[in-house]
CSV table of C-alpha atoms in Angstrom, one decimal:
chain,number,residue,atom,x,y,z
A,26,MET,CA,-33.1,-46.1,-80.1
A,27,THR,CA,-36.2,-44.5,-78.7
A,28,ASP,CA,-39.6,-45.7,-79.8
A,29,LYS,CA,-40.4,-42.2,-81.1
A,30,ARG,CA,-37.4,-42.1,-83.4
A,31,ARG,CA,-38.0,-45.7,-84.5
A,32,LYS,CA,-41.5,-44.7,-85.4
A,33,ARG,CA,-40.3,-41.7,-87.3
A,34,MET,CA,-37.8,-43.8,-89.2
A,35,THR,CA,-40.4,-46.4,-90.1
A,36,ASP,CA,-42.6,-43.6,-91.3
A,37,THR,CA,-40.0,-42.3,-93.7
A,38,GLN,CA,-38.7,-45.8,-94.6
A,39,PRO,CA,-41.6,-48.3,-94.7
A,40,SER,CA,-39.4,-51.3,-95.5
A,41,PHE,CA,-37.1,-53.0,-93.0
A,42,SER,CA,-34.8,-54.2,-95.8
A,43,TYR,CA,-31.8,-52.2,-94.3
A,44,PHE,CA,-32.1,-54.0,-91.0
A,45,ALA,CA,-32.6,-57.4,-92.8
A,46,LYS,CA,-29.4,-56.9,-94.8
A,47,GLY,CA,-27.5,-55.6,-91.8
A,48,HIS,CA,-26.6,-52.4,-93.5
A,49,PRO,CA,-25.8,-49.5,-91.3
A,50,ILE,CA,-28.4,-46.8,-90.9
A,51,ILE,CA,-26.9,-43.3,-90.5
A,52,THR,CA,-29.1,-40.4,-89.3
A,53,MET,CA,-27.6,-36.9,-89.1
A,54,HIS,CA,-29.0,-34.0,-87.2
A,55,GLY,CA,-27.3,-31.0,-88.8
A,56,ARG,CA,-23.6,-31.4,-88.6
A,57,GLU,CA,-23.5,-31.6,-84.8
A,58,MET,CA,-24.9,-35.0,-84.2
A,59,VAL,CA,-25.0,-38.4,-86.0
A,60,TYR,CA,-26.7,-41.7,-85.0
A,61,ILE,CA,-25.4,-44.9,-86.5
A,62,GLU,CA,-27.2,-48.2,-86.2
A,63,ASN,CA,-26.3,-51.6,-87.4
A,64,PHE,CA,-22.6,-51.3,-87.0
A,65,HIS,CA,-20.3,-54.1,-85.9
A,66,ARG,CA,-17.7,-52.5,-83.7
A,67,LEU,CA,-15.7,-49.5,-82.8
A,68,PHE,CA,-12.1,-49.6,-83.8
A,69,ARG,CA,-10.8,-46.1,-83.6
A,70,LEU,CA,-11.7,-43.2,-81.3
A,71,SER,CA,-10.1,-39.9,-81.2
A,72,ALA,CA,-11.3,-36.3,-80.9
A,73,THR,CA,-10.9,-35.9,-84.7
A,74,GLU,CA,-11.9,-39.3,-86.0
A,75,ILE,CA,-14.2,-42.2,-85.1
A,76,CYS,CA,-14.1,-45.3,-87.1
A,77,LEU,CA,-16.7,-48.1,-87.0
A,78,SER,CA,-16.9,-51.4,-88.9
A,79,SER,CA,-20.1,-52.4,-90.6
A,80,ALA,CA,-21.5,-54.8,-93.2
A,81,LEU,CA,-20.5,-52.2,-95.9
A,82,GLY,CA,-17.0,-51.9,-94.6
A,83,PRO,CA,-15.5,-49.3,-92.3
A,84,ILE,CA,-17.3,-46.0,-91.7
A,85,SER,CA,-15.2,-43.1,-90.8
A,86,ILE,CA,-16.6,-39.9,-89.1
A,87,ARG,CA,-14.2,-37.0,-89.2
A,88,GLY,CA,-14.5,-33.7,-87.5
A,89,LYS,CA,-13.5,-31.7,-84.4
A,90,SER,CA,-14.2,-32.3,-80.7
A,91,LEU,CA,-15.9,-35.6,-81.5
A,92,CYS,CA,-17.4,-37.5,-78.5
A,93,ILE,CA,-19.6,-40.6,-78.2
A,94,THR,CA,-22.5,-39.4,-76.2
A,95,SER,CA,-24.2,-42.8,-76.1
A,96,PHE,CA,-22.7,-46.2,-77.0
A,97,SER,CA,-25.1,-49.1,-76.8
A,98,PRO,CA,-25.8,-52.4,-78.6
A,99,MET,CA,-28.4,-50.7,-80.8
A,100,GLU,CA,-26.7,-47.5,-81.8
A,101,ILE,CA,-23.9,-45.1,-81.4
A,102,GLN,CA,-24.6,-41.4,-81.0
A,103,ILE,CA,-21.7,-39.1,-81.9
A,104,ARG,CA,-21.7,-35.4,-81.1
A,105,GLY,CA,-19.2,-32.8,-82.3
A,106,CYS,CA,-18.4,-30.7,-85.3
A,107,ILE,CA,-18.7,-33.2,-88.1
A,108,SER,CA,-16.9,-32.5,-91.3
A,109,SER,CA,-17.3,-35.8,-93.2
A,110,ILE,CA,-18.6,-39.3,-93.1
A,111,SER,CA,-17.0,-41.7,-95.5
A,112,PHE,CA,-17.1,-45.4,-96.3
A,113,GLY,CA,-13.9,-47.5,-97.0
A,114,GLY,CA,-10.5,-46.5,-96.0
A,115,GLU,CA,-8.7,-48.5,-93.4
A,116,GLY,CA,-10.7,-51.7,-92.8
A,117,SER,CA,-11.2,-53.6,-89.7
B,19,MET,CA,-34.9,-56.2,-56.3
B,20,SER,CA,-33.6,-54.6,-53.1
B,21,VAL,CA,-33.8,-50.9,-52.4
B,22,LYS,CA,-30.0,-50.6,-52.9
B,23,GLU,CA,-30.3,-52.4,-56.3
B,24,ARG,CA,-33.0,-50.0,-57.3
B,25,LEU,CA,-31.0,-47.0,-56.2
B,26,LYS,CA,-28.1,-48.1,-58.3
B,27,LYS,CA,-30.2,-47.3,-61.4
B,28,TYR,CA,-30.0,-43.6,-60.4
B,29,GLY,CA,-26.3,-43.4,-59.8
B,30,GLN,CA,-23.6,-42.8,-62.5
B,31,VAL,CA,-19.9,-43.5,-62.4
B,32,ALA,CA,-17.4,-41.7,-64.7
B,33,CYS,CA,-14.2,-43.7,-65.2
B,34,GLN,CA,-11.0,-43.6,-67.0
B,35,ILE,CA,-10.0,-46.6,-69.1
B,36,SER,CA,-6.4,-47.2,-69.8
B,37,GLY,CA,-4.3,-50.3,-70.5
B,38,GLU,CA,-3.8,-52.8,-73.4
B,39,GLU,CA,-7.0,-52.8,-75.4
B,40,PRO,CA,-9.4,-50.0,-74.3
B,41,LEU,CA,-11.4,-50.1,-77.5
B,42,ARG,CA,-12.0,-53.8,-77.2
B,43,PHE,CA,-13.2,-53.1,-73.7
B,44,LEU,CA,-15.7,-50.6,-75.1
B,45,ASN,CA,-16.9,-53.1,-77.7
B,46,LEU,CA,-17.2,-55.8,-75.1
B,47,CYS,CA,-19.3,-53.5,-72.9
B,48,ARG,CA,-21.6,-53.0,-75.9
B,49,SER,CA,-21.9,-56.7,-76.5
B,50,GLN,CA,-22.9,-57.2,-72.9
B,51,ASN,CA,-25.7,-54.6,-73.2
B,52,ILE,CA,-23.9,-52.0,-71.2
B,53,ARG,CA,-24.7,-48.5,-72.3
B,54,LEU,CA,-21.8,-46.0,-72.1
B,55,TYR,CA,-22.1,-42.3,-72.1
B,56,GLY,CA,-19.7,-39.5,-73.0
B,57,VAL,CA,-17.0,-41.7,-74.4
B,58,GLN,CA,-14.0,-39.6,-75.5
B,59,LYS,CA,-10.3,-39.9,-75.9
B,60,LYS,CA,-8.1,-38.4,-73.2
B,61,ASP,CA,-4.3,-38.3,-73.0
B,62,GLU,CA,-4.0,-41.3,-70.7
B,63,GLY,CA,-6.8,-43.4,-72.3
B,64,TYR,CA,-10.5,-43.0,-72.6
B,65,ILE,CA,-13.1,-41.7,-70.3
B,66,CYS,CA,-16.7,-42.8,-70.2
B,67,ALA,CA,-19.7,-42.9,-67.8
B,68,MET,CA,-22.0,-45.8,-67.0
B,69,SER,CA,-24.7,-46.6,-64.4
B,70,VAL,CA,-23.7,-48.0,-61.1
B,71,ARG,CA,-25.5,-51.3,-61.8
B,72,ASP,CA,-23.5,-51.7,-65.1
B,73,PHE,CA,-20.3,-50.8,-63.3
B,74,PHE,CA,-20.6,-53.9,-61.2
B,75,GLN,CA,-20.9,-56.1,-64.3
B,76,ILE,CA,-17.7,-55.0,-66.0
B,77,ARG,CA,-15.2,-56.8,-63.8
B,78,HIS,CA,-14.7,-59.8,-66.0
B,79,LEU,CA,-14.7,-57.6,-69.2
B,80,ARG,CA,-11.8,-55.7,-67.6
B,81,HIS,CA,-9.8,-58.8,-67.3
B,82,LEU,CA,-10.6,-59.9,-70.9
B,83,ALA,CA,-9.5,-56.6,-72.4
B,84,GLY,CA,-6.6,-56.1,-69.9
B,85,VAL,CA,-7.6,-52.6,-69.0
B,86,HIS,CA,-7.3,-50.6,-65.9
B,87,ILE,CA,-10.3,-48.7,-64.7
B,88,GLN,CA,-10.1,-45.8,-62.5
B,89,VAL,CA,-13.2,-44.1,-61.1
B,90,ILE,CA,-12.9,-40.4,-61.5
B,91,ARG,CA,-16.4,-39.2,-60.6
B,92,ARG,CA,-19.5,-40.5,-58.8
B,93,ARG,CA,-22.8,-38.9,-58.8
B,94,GLY,CA,-26.4,-39.7,-58.2
B,95,LEU,CA,-28.8,-40.6,-55.4
B,96,PRO,CA,-26.9,-43.7,-54.1
B,97,PHE,CA,-23.7,-41.7,-53.5
B,98,LEU,CA,-25.6,-38.9,-52.0
B,99,LEU,CA,-27.3,-41.2,-49.6
B,100,GLN,CA,-24.0,-42.9,-48.8
B,101,LYS,CA,-22.6,-39.4,-48.0
B,102,VAL,CA,-25.5,-38.5,-45.7
B,103,GLU,CA,-25.7,-41.9,-44.1
B,104,LYS,CA,-23.5,-40.8,-41.2
B,105,ARG,CA,-25.6,-37.6,-40.8
B,106,SER,CA,-28.9,-39.4,-41.0
B,107,VAL,CA,-30.3,-37.6,-38.0
B,108,PHE,CA,-29.4,-34.2,-39.5
B,109,VAL,CA,-31.0,-35.1,-42.8
B,110,LEU,CA,-34.1,-36.4,-40.9
B,111,GLY,CA,-34.2,-33.1,-39.0
B,112,ILE,CA,-34.1,-31.2,-42.2
B,113,LEU,CA,-36.9,-33.3,-43.7
B,114,LEU,CA,-39.0,-33.0,-40.6
B,115,CYS,CA,-38.4,-29.2,-40.6
B,116,GLY,CA,-39.5,-29.0,-44.2
B,117,ALA,CA,-42.6,-31.1,-43.4
B,118,LEU,CA,-43.4,-28.9,-40.4
B,119,LEU,CA,-43.0,-25.7,-42.5
B,120,GLY,CA,-45.3,-27.2,-45.1
B,121,ILE,CA,-47.9,-28.0,-42.4
B,122,CYS,CA,-47.5,-24.5,-40.9
B,123,TYR,CA,-48.1,-22.9,-44.3
B,124,GLY,CA,-51.6,-24.4,-44.3
B,125,PHE,CA,-52.7,-22.3,-41.3
B,126,ILE,CA,-53.3,-18.6,-40.6
B,127,TRP,CA,-50.9,-17.3,-38.1
B,128,ASP,CA,-51.5,-13.6,-38.2
B,129,ILE,CA,-54.6,-11.4,-38.7
B,130,ARG,CA,-53.9,-7.8,-39.8
B,131,ILE,CA,-56.6,-5.3,-39.7
B,132,THR,CA,-56.2,-1.8,-41.3
B,133,GLY,CA,-58.4,1.1,-41.9
B,134,ASN,CA,-60.7,0.9,-38.8
B,135,ARG,CA,-61.2,3.9,-36.6
B,136,GLU,CA,-64.3,3.5,-34.5
B,137,ILE,CA,-64.5,-0.3,-34.5
B,138,THR,CA,-61.5,-1.6,-32.6
B,139,ASN,CA,-59.3,-4.5,-33.7
B,140,GLU,CA,-60.4,-6.4,-30.6
B,141,SER,CA,-64.1,-6.1,-31.6
B,142,ILE,CA,-63.3,-7.4,-35.1
B,143,LEU,CA,-61.1,-10.2,-33.8
B,144,ARG,CA,-63.9,-11.2,-31.3
B,145,TYR,CA,-66.4,-11.4,-34.1
B,146,LEU,CA,-64.0,-13.4,-36.2
B,147,ARG,CA,-63.4,-15.8,-33.3
B,148,SER,CA,-67.2,-16.2,-33.1
B,149,VAL,CA,-67.2,-17.4,-36.7
B,150,GLN,CA,-64.3,-19.8,-36.0
B,151,ILE,CA,-61.6,-17.7,-37.5
B,152,SER,CA,-58.5,-17.0,-35.4
B,153,CYS,CA,-54.8,-17.5,-35.4
B,154,GLY,CA,-54.3,-21.2,-36.1
B,155,THR,CA,-57.3,-21.7,-38.3
B,156,VAL,CA,-56.8,-23.8,-41.4
B,157,LYS,CA,-56.4,-21.6,-44.4
B,158,LYS,CA,-58.6,-23.7,-46.6
B,159,ALA,CA,-61.5,-23.2,-44.2
B,160,VAL,CA,-61.4,-19.4,-44.6
B,161,ASP,CA,-63.3,-18.1,-47.6
B,162,PRO,CA,-62.3,-14.4,-48.0
B,163,HIS,CA,-65.5,-13.5,-49.8
B,164,SER,CA,-67.8,-14.9,-47.2
B,165,VAL,CA,-65.7,-13.4,-44.4
B,166,ALA,CA,-65.9,-10.0,-46.1
B,167,ALA,CA,-69.7,-10.3,-46.5
B,168,ASP,CA,-70.0,-11.5,-42.8
B,169,LEU,CA,-68.0,-8.5,-41.6
B,170,ARG,CA,-70.1,-6.1,-43.6
B,171,ASN,CA,-73.3,-7.6,-42.1
B,172,ALA,CA,-71.9,-7.6,-38.6
B,173,PHE,CA,-70.6,-4.1,-38.7
B,174,PRO,CA,-73.0,-1.9,-40.7
B,175,SER,CA,-70.6,1.1,-40.3
B,176,PHE,CA,-68.1,-0.6,-42.6
B,177,SER,CA,-68.7,0.9,-46.1
B,178,TRP,CA,-66.0,-1.3,-47.7
B,179,VAL,CA,-64.3,-4.5,-46.5
B,180,SER,CA,-61.6,-6.5,-48.3
B,181,VAL,CA,-60.3,-9.8,-47.0
B,182,GLU,CA,-57.2,-11.4,-48.5
B,183,LYS,CA,-55.1,-14.4,-47.6
B,184,THR,CA,-51.4,-13.7,-48.2
B,185,GLY,CA,-49.2,-16.5,-47.1
B,186,THR,CA,-50.0,-17.3,-43.6
B,187,ILE,CA,-51.5,-13.8,-43.0
B,188,LEU,CA,-55.2,-12.9,-43.2
B,189,GLN,CA,-55.3,-9.2,-44.2
B,190,ILE,CA,-58.5,-7.4,-43.5
B,191,GLN,CA,-58.8,-3.9,-44.9
B,192,VAL,CA,-61.9,-1.9,-43.9
B,193,GLU,CA,-63.2,1.5,-44.6
B,194,GLU,CA,-65.7,3.0,-42.1
B,195,ALA,CA,-68.5,5.3,-43.1
B,196,LYS,CA,-68.4,8.7,-41.5
B,197,LYS,CA,-70.7,9.3,-38.6
B,198,ASN,CA,-73.0,11.6,-40.5
B,199,MET,CA,-73.3,9.1,-43.3
B,200,ALA,CA,-74.3,6.5,-40.8
B,201,VAL,CA,-77.2,8.8,-39.6
B,202,ARG,CA,-78.1,9.4,-43.3
B,203,GLU,CA,-78.4,5.7,-43.9
B,204,THR,CA,-80.9,5.3,-41.1
B,205,THR,CA,-82.9,8.5,-41.5
B,206,ASN,CA,-83.4,11.2,-44.1
B,207,GLU,CA,-83.9,14.0,-41.7
B,208,GLY,CA,-81.8,15.7,-39.1
B,209,SER,CA,-80.5,19.1,-37.9
B,210,LEU,CA,-77.0,20.4,-37.4
B,211,TYR,CA,-75.9,21.2,-33.9
B,212,ALA,CA,-72.7,22.9,-32.7
B,213,ASP,CA,-70.1,20.6,-31.3
B,214,LYS,CA,-67.6,23.4,-30.4
B,215,GLU,CA,-67.7,26.8,-28.8
B,216,GLY,CA,-66.8,29.8,-31.0
B,217,GLU,CA,-67.7,32.8,-33.1
B,218,ILE,CA,-69.2,32.0,-36.5
B,219,VAL,CA,-67.1,33.1,-39.4
B,220,SER,CA,-69.1,31.8,-42.3
B,221,VAL,CA,-72.2,29.8,-43.0
B,222,ILE,CA,-73.0,28.2,-46.3
B,223,THR,CA,-76.3,26.4,-46.1
B,224,ARG,CA,-77.2,23.7,-48.6
B,225,SER,CA,-80.3,22.4,-47.1
B,226,GLY,CA,-82.4,23.3,-44.0
B,227,VAL,CA,-83.1,26.5,-42.2
B,228,CYS,CA,-80.1,28.5,-40.9
B,229,LYS,CA,-80.7,29.5,-37.3
B,230,VAL,CA,-77.4,31.4,-36.8
B,231,GLU,CA,-75.7,34.4,-38.3
B,232,LYS,CA,-72.1,35.4,-39.1
B,233,GLY,CA,-70.5,36.9,-36.0
B,234,GLU,CA,-72.8,35.0,-33.6
B,235,TYR,CA,-71.2,33.2,-30.7
B,236,VAL,CA,-72.3,29.6,-30.3
B,237,TYR,CA,-71.8,26.9,-27.6
B,238,PRO,CA,-71.8,23.1,-28.0
B,239,GLY,CA,-75.4,21.9,-28.4
B,240,ASP,CA,-76.7,25.0,-30.1
B,241,LEU,CA,-78.9,24.5,-33.1
B,242,LEU,CA,-77.1,25.8,-36.2
B,243,ILE,CA,-79.2,24.5,-39.1
B,244,SER,CA,-82.6,23.1,-38.5
B,245,GLY,CA,-84.0,20.3,-40.6
B,246,GLU,CA,-87.5,21.4,-39.9
B,247,ILE,CA,-89.0,23.7,-42.5
B,248,ALA,CA,-92.3,25.4,-41.8
B,249,VAL,CA,-94.8,25.4,-44.6
B,250,MET,CA,-97.1,28.4,-44.4
B,251,ASP,CA,-100.3,29.4,-46.0
B,252,ASP,CA,-101.1,32.7,-47.6
B,253,GLY,CA,-101.9,34.2,-44.3
B,254,GLY,CA,-98.5,33.4,-42.9
B,255,ASN,CA,-99.7,30.6,-40.6
B,256,VAL,CA,-97.8,27.4,-40.3
B,257,ILE,CA,-99.9,24.7,-41.7
B,258,ARG,CA,-97.4,21.9,-41.4
B,259,TYR,CA,-93.7,21.1,-41.0
B,260,ALA,CA,-91.5,19.5,-43.7
B,261,TYR,CA,-88.4,17.7,-42.6
B,262,CYS,CA,-85.1,17.4,-44.4
B,263,GLU,CA,-81.5,16.6,-43.7
B,264,ALA,CA,-79.7,19.8,-42.8
B,265,ASP,CA,-76.4,20.3,-44.6
B,266,ALA,CA,-74.1,23.3,-44.4
B,267,ASP,CA,-70.5,24.4,-44.1
B,268,ILE,CA,-70.1,26.3,-40.9
B,269,VAL,CA,-66.7,27.7,-39.9
B,270,LEU,CA,-66.1,28.9,-36.4
B,271,ASN,CA,-63.3,31.0,-34.8
B,272,THR,CA,-62.2,28.9,-31.9
B,273,ALA,CA,-59.6,29.3,-29.2
B,274,TYR,CA,-57.5,26.8,-27.2
B,275,VAL,CA,-55.9,27.8,-23.9
B,276,TYR,CA,-52.4,26.5,-23.6
B,277,TYR,CA,-50.7,26.1,-20.2
B,278,ASP,CA,-47.5,24.2,-19.5
B,279,ARG,CA,-45.5,24.5,-16.2
B,280,LEU,CA,-42.0,23.2,-15.7
B,281,ALA,CA,-40.4,23.3,-12.3
B,282,TYR,CA,-36.6,23.9,-12.4
B,283,THR,CA,-35.8,21.2,-9.8
B,284,TYR,CA,-36.6,17.7,-10.9
B,285,GLN,CA,-35.4,14.1,-10.3
B,286,LYS,CA,-33.0,13.2,-13.0
B,287,ARG,CA,-33.1,9.5,-13.9
B,288,GLU,CA,-29.8,7.9,-14.7
B,289,TYR,CA,-30.4,4.6,-16.3
B,290,GLU,CA,-28.0,1.7,-16.0
B,291,LYS,CA,-27.4,-0.8,-18.8
B,292,PRO,CA,-30.5,-2.8,-19.5
B,293,ARG,CA,-30.5,-6.2,-17.9
B,294,LEU,CA,-32.0,-9.3,-19.5
B,295,ALA,CA,-34.7,-10.3,-17.1
B,296,ALA,CA,-36.6,-13.0,-18.9
B,297,VAL,CA,-37.2,-14.6,-22.3
B,298,GLN,CA,-40.5,-16.0,-23.3
B,299,LEU,CA,-41.1,-18.3,-26.2
B,300,GLY,CA,-44.6,-18.6,-27.4
B,301,ILE,CA,-45.7,-21.3,-29.8
B,302,GLY,CA,-49.4,-20.9,-30.6
B,303,ASP,CA,-51.2,-20.5,-27.3
B,304,LYS,CA,-48.4,-22.2,-25.3
B,305,GLN,CA,-45.9,-19.9,-23.5
B,306,LEU,CA,-42.6,-20.9,-22.0
B,307,LYS,CA,-40.9,-18.2,-19.9
B,308,ILE,CA,-37.4,-18.4,-18.6
B,309,GLY,CA,-36.1,-16.0,-16.1
B,310,GLU,CA,-37.8,-13.7,-13.6
B,311,LYS,CA,-41.5,-14.5,-13.3
B,312,TYR,CA,-42.6,-11.0,-12.2
B,313,ILE,CA,-40.5,-8.0,-13.3
B,314,SER,CA,-41.0,-5.0,-11.1
B,315,GLY,CA,-40.2,-1.4,-12.1
B,316,GLU,CA,-39.5,-0.2,-15.6
B,317,TYR,CA,-38.8,-2.6,-18.4
B,318,HIS,CA,-38.7,-2.9,-22.1
B,319,VAL,CA,-40.5,-5.6,-24.0
B,320,ASN,CA,-39.3,-6.6,-27.4
B,321,ALA,CA,-41.4,-9.2,-29.3
B,322,TYR,CA,-40.1,-10.9,-32.4
B,323,GLN,CA,-42.4,-13.1,-34.5
B,324,PHE,CA,-40.5,-15.6,-36.6
B,325,ARG,CA,-41.1,-15.4,-40.3
B,326,LEU,CA,-39.6,-17.0,-43.4
B,327,SER,CA,-40.8,-14.2,-45.6
B,328,GLU,CA,-43.0,-11.1,-45.4
B,329,ALA,CA,-46.1,-13.3,-46.0
B,330,PHE,CA,-45.0,-16.5,-44.3
B,331,VAL,CA,-45.3,-15.8,-40.6
B,332,LEU,CA,-44.7,-18.7,-38.2
B,333,PRO,CA,-46.6,-19.1,-34.9
B,334,VAL,CA,-43.5,-18.7,-32.9
B,335,ILE,CA,-43.0,-15.5,-30.9
B,336,LEU,CA,-39.9,-14.7,-28.9
B,337,THR,CA,-40.4,-12.0,-26.3
B,338,VAL,CA,-37.4,-10.5,-24.5
B,339,TYR,CA,-37.9,-8.6,-21.3
B,340,GLU,CA,-35.2,-6.1,-20.4
B,341,ALA,CA,-35.3,-4.6,-16.9
B,342,LEU,CA,-34.3,-1.0,-16.7
B,343,SER,CA,-32.9,0.0,-13.4
B,344,TYR,CA,-32.1,3.7,-12.7
B,345,THR,CA,-31.1,6.0,-9.9
B,346,GLU,CA,-32.9,9.3,-9.3
B,347,ASN,CA,-30.7,12.3,-8.4
B,348,PRO,CA,-32.0,15.8,-7.8
B,349,ALA,CA,-31.1,18.1,-10.7
B,350,VAL,CA,-31.9,21.7,-11.8
B,351,TYR,CA,-32.9,22.9,-15.3
B,352,SER,CA,-31.1,26.1,-16.4
B,353,HIS,CA,-33.3,28.8,-17.9
B,354,GLU,CA,-32.2,27.9,-21.4
B,355,GLU,CA,-33.0,24.2,-20.9
B,356,ALA,CA,-36.4,25.1,-19.4
B,357,VAL,CA,-37.2,27.4,-22.3
B,358,GLN,CA,-36.0,24.8,-24.8
B,359,LEU,CA,-38.1,22.0,-23.2
B,360,LEU,CA,-41.2,24.2,-23.0
B,361,GLN,CA,-40.7,25.2,-26.7
B,362,GLU,CA,-40.5,21.5,-27.6
B,363,HIS,CA,-43.7,20.7,-25.7
B,364,PHE,CA,-45.5,23.5,-27.4
B,365,SER,CA,-44.2,22.4,-30.9
B,366,GLU,CA,-45.6,19.0,-30.3
B,367,TYR,CA,-49.0,20.4,-29.2
B,368,TYR,CA,-49.0,22.8,-32.1
B,369,GLU,CA,-48.4,20.0,-34.6
B,370,GLN,CA,-51.2,17.9,-33.1
B,371,LEU,CA,-53.6,20.9,-33.1
B,372,ARG,CA,-52.7,21.7,-36.7
B,373,LYS,CA,-53.8,18.3,-37.8
B,374,LYS,CA,-57.1,18.6,-35.9
B,375,VAL,CA,-58.3,22.0,-37.0
B,376,MET,CA,-58.8,23.7,-40.3
B,377,ARG,CA,-56.4,26.5,-39.8
B,378,ILE,CA,-54.4,28.1,-37.0
B,379,THR,CA,-54.8,31.9,-37.3
B,380,ALA,CA,-52.7,33.1,-34.4
B,381,ASN,CA,-51.2,32.3,-31.1
B,382,ASP,CA,-50.0,34.4,-28.2
B,383,VAL,CA,-48.3,31.7,-26.1
B,384,LYS,CA,-45.4,33.2,-24.1
B,385,ILE,CA,-42.9,31.6,-21.8
B,386,ILE,CA,-42.5,33.3,-18.5
B,387,LEU,CA,-39.6,32.5,-16.2
B,388,TYR,CA,-40.4,32.6,-12.5
B,389,LYS,CA,-38.2,32.0,-9.6
B,390,ASP,CA,-38.9,28.3,-9.1
B,391,CYS,CA,-40.5,27.4,-12.4
B,392,ALA,CA,-41.1,28.3,-16.1
B,393,VAL,CA,-44.5,28.5,-17.5
B,394,ALA,CA,-45.7,28.6,-21.1
B,395,TYR,CA,-49.1,30.2,-21.3
B,396,GLY,CA,-51.3,31.6,-24.0
B,397,ILE,CA,-54.2,31.1,-26.4
B,398,VAL,CA,-54.0,29.5,-29.8
B,399,TYR,CA,-56.6,30.9,-32.2
B,400,THR,CA,-58.0,28.6,-34.8
B,401,GLN,CA,-60.7,28.2,-37.4
B,402,GLU,CA,-62.5,25.0,-37.7
B,403,LYS,CA,-65.6,23.4,-39.1
B,404,THR,CA,-68.5,22.6,-36.8
B,405,GLY,CA,-71.9,20.9,-37.1
B,406,SER,CA,-72.9,17.4,-36.2
B,407,LEU,CA,-76.0,15.8,-37.5
B,408,ALA,CA,-78.7,14.8,-34.9
B,409,GLN,CA,-82.4,14.1,-34.8
B,410,THR,CA,-84.5,17.2,-35.3
B,411,GLU,CA,-86.6,18.2,-32.3
B,412,LYS,CA,-90.0,18.3,-33.9
B,413,SER,CA,-92.4,21.2,-33.2
B,414,VAL,CA,-96.0,20.7,-32.6
B,415,LEU,CA,-98.6,22.6,-34.5
B,416,GLU,CA,-101.0,24.8,-32.5
B,417,THR,CA,-104.1,23.2,-34.2
B,418,GLU,CA,-102.8,19.7,-33.4
B,419,ARG,CA,-102.4,20.7,-29.7
B,420,ASN,CA,-105.9,22.0,-29.6
B,421,ASP,CA,-107.2,18.9,-31.2
B,422,SER,CA,-105.5,16.7,-28.7
């Protein structure tokens, strides 16, 4: 995550409780891009669905032409036509 | 860190991952701090991109996940350098060429002068050389404003000077004051004298005393309008002379005699194909000539100055000398050919004269065919303005003469 974005996030969320608890942080930019931090691992990847495991259980991102533009220890950046983000479903 | 290691940062490898557990491989990469880009599912597995440096760290991860990695695309500086390594001299040449062009751009390689009539290009260039401006001068050292001011001071007849640096060209545009204006600047008095021979058609005097009349025949040097005005007392005696600048429009009827003789027999030249005699390459002041040192007879010279664009002129001039050899055989013009040639000659003369004079009123030029030659002869009647300003010849008063 860039320093600029981190600063922006800390501005909007003054507490670091989310990080402390290990909860995932999901940031959406329109419906074309989503950043997810604090996730455990990637367990499904296709053009229509990307599933990640997190402290709150699995996170499922559904849509069309999904692609991971950046995949690093800190975050995952997903681009595509996102139709839904849901928790639960098939677990890890 | 070596240079190669540093360069690896700038290279990227796109690879296809297939095998037992590709997703595990992706997660392992993540845990090893390896950043992946453009991860997406393809029919035969997954594709992703990573930096070259990271690519060398995934070998053991590949074994752990049991995947097969196939490089599908490489891009970036290290790969480019690898490609051009074999052509290092070529690349070095390109870089040197670029550097040379960059250096060349910092100099003036051409000086273009426009608008001058009386003051020749050579005079202006000589003056510029005296102030350290010539082809090869550093562009930064030339200040257009000061050069324009210097030129105006050095050549007072320039009424307007513009100096501009365009690429590697120094463009100088000048405007020269008319001769009469130059006299006016130095003195406020003068008389108009005839500079042509002819009959006066009309005189419109604006200032001064008219000394000629309509219908009078004048010769060059005759006084037309005097700038000396006699001031008289009540008795009609001249008490003093006042001087002014004579100004008038004087139109003369003038005539030009035209004569052109063309012999029927002549030596017809039959040219052979031009032969490349020599090639000269000039870089700055240095000249390198290949071929014949001295070319005798008739030859064509074609000079080409190398340029990258209209404004970026390079100091390289290629001159090609083409020798023209011919044989002369006696030939005879037919009457029609002779008439046509004489007519062409006269047309050229007529056009030149038309630009020079105010109006051509008539011409009686005729072509006469003799036994051995054809002659075009006649007079072209024109109307043109006359009167050039010169210093007034001052009269001396009788009383002053007596006093002295």
